[in-house]
XYZ file of C-alpha atoms in Angstrom:
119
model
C -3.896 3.444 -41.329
C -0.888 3.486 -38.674
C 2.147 3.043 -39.226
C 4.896 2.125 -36.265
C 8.597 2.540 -36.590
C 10.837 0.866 -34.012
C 14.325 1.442 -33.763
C 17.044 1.256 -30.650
C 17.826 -2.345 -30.844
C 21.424 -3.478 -30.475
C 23.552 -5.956 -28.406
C 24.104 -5.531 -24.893
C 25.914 -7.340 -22.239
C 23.971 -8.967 -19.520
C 23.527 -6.340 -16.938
C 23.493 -3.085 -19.326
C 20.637 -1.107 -20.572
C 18.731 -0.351 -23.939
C 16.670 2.195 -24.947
C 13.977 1.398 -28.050
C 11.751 4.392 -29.857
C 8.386 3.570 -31.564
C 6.941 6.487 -33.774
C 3.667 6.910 -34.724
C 2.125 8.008 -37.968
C -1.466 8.413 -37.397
C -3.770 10.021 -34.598
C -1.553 8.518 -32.046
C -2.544 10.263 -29.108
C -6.030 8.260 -28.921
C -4.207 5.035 -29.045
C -3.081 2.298 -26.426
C 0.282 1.453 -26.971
C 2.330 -1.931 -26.105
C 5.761 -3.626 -26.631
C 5.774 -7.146 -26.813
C 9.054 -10.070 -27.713
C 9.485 -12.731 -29.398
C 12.393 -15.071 -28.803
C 13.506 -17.728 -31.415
C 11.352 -20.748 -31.036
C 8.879 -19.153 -28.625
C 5.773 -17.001 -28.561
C 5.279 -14.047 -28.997
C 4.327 -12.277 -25.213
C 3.204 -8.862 -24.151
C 6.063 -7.056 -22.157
C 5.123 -3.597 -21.343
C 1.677 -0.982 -22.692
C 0.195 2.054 -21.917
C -2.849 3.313 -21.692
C -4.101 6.505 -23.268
C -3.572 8.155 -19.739
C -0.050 6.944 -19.335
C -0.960 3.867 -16.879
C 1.066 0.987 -17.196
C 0.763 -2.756 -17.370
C 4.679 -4.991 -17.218
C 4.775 -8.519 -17.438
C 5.935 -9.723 -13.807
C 9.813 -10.793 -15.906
C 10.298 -6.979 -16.320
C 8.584 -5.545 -13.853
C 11.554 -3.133 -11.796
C 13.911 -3.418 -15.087
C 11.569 -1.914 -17.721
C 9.996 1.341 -17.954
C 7.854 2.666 -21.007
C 6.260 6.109 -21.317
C 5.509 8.435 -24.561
C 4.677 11.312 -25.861
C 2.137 12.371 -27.502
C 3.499 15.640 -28.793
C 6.160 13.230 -30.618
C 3.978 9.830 -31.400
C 5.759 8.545 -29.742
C 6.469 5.307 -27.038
C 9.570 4.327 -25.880
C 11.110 1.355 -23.621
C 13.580 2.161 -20.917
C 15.656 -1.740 -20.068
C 17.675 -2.304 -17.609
C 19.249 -4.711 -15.841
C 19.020 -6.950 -18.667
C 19.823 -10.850 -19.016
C 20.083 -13.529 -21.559
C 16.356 -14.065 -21.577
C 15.488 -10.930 -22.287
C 16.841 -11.771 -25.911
C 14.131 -11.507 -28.736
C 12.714 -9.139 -31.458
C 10.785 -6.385 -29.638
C 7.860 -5.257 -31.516
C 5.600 -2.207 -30.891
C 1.865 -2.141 -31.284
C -1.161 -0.255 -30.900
C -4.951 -0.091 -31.019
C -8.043 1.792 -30.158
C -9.055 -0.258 -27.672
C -7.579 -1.098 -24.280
C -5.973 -4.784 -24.628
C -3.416 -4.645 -22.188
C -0.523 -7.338 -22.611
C -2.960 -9.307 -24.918
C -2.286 -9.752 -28.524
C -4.867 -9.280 -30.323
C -3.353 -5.856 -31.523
C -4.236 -4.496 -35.191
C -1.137 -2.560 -36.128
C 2.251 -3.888 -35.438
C 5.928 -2.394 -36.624
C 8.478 -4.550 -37.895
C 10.287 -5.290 -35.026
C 13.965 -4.439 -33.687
C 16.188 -6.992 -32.435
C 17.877 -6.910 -28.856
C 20.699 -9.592 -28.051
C 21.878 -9.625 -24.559
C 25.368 -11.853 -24.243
């Protein structure tokens, strides 16, 4: 079982930066890792992931704002953002799975989520 923590959320005017942290609890280092958003009335889309070599997939919205990286020593992923505007409000959510899905959604494990508001 794997268990995902995030934490770093927080409010932000437009133009500012955050920083969110997903830990791991499992065998973390053999698993592709993603952060996806969900804003109030809308679906739930892929933002950022990382593949077990530390390539990386953005959605073309964050692409030159966003950068995510981990470590495997510390299971964990993190989320640099930057630059960041009103529509980049939502609860960011980390996942992961054993196999290589990209921005898709069909993740297994998912944490609870950590809410970024950008005024």
């Amino acid at each position: 079982h794997v268990q995902l923590v995030e934490s770093g959320g927080g409010s932000v005017q437009a133009g500012g930066s955050l920083n969110l942290t997903c830990s791991a609890h499992s065998s973390y280092s053999r698993y592709y890792m993603a952060w996806f958003r969900q804003a109030p009335g809308k679906e739930r889309e892929g933002v950022a992931a990382i593949d077990t070599a530390g390539s990386t997939t953005y959605t073309y919205a964050v692409q030159g704002r966003f950068t995510i990286s981990r470590d495997n020593a510390k299971n964990t992923v993190y989320l640099e953002m930057n630059s960041l505007n009103h529509e980049d409000t939502g609860t960011y959510y980390c996942a992961t799975d054993s196999v290589n899905l990209q921005l898709a959604r069909w993740y297994n494990y998912w944490g609870q989520g950590t809410q970024v508001t950008v005024s």
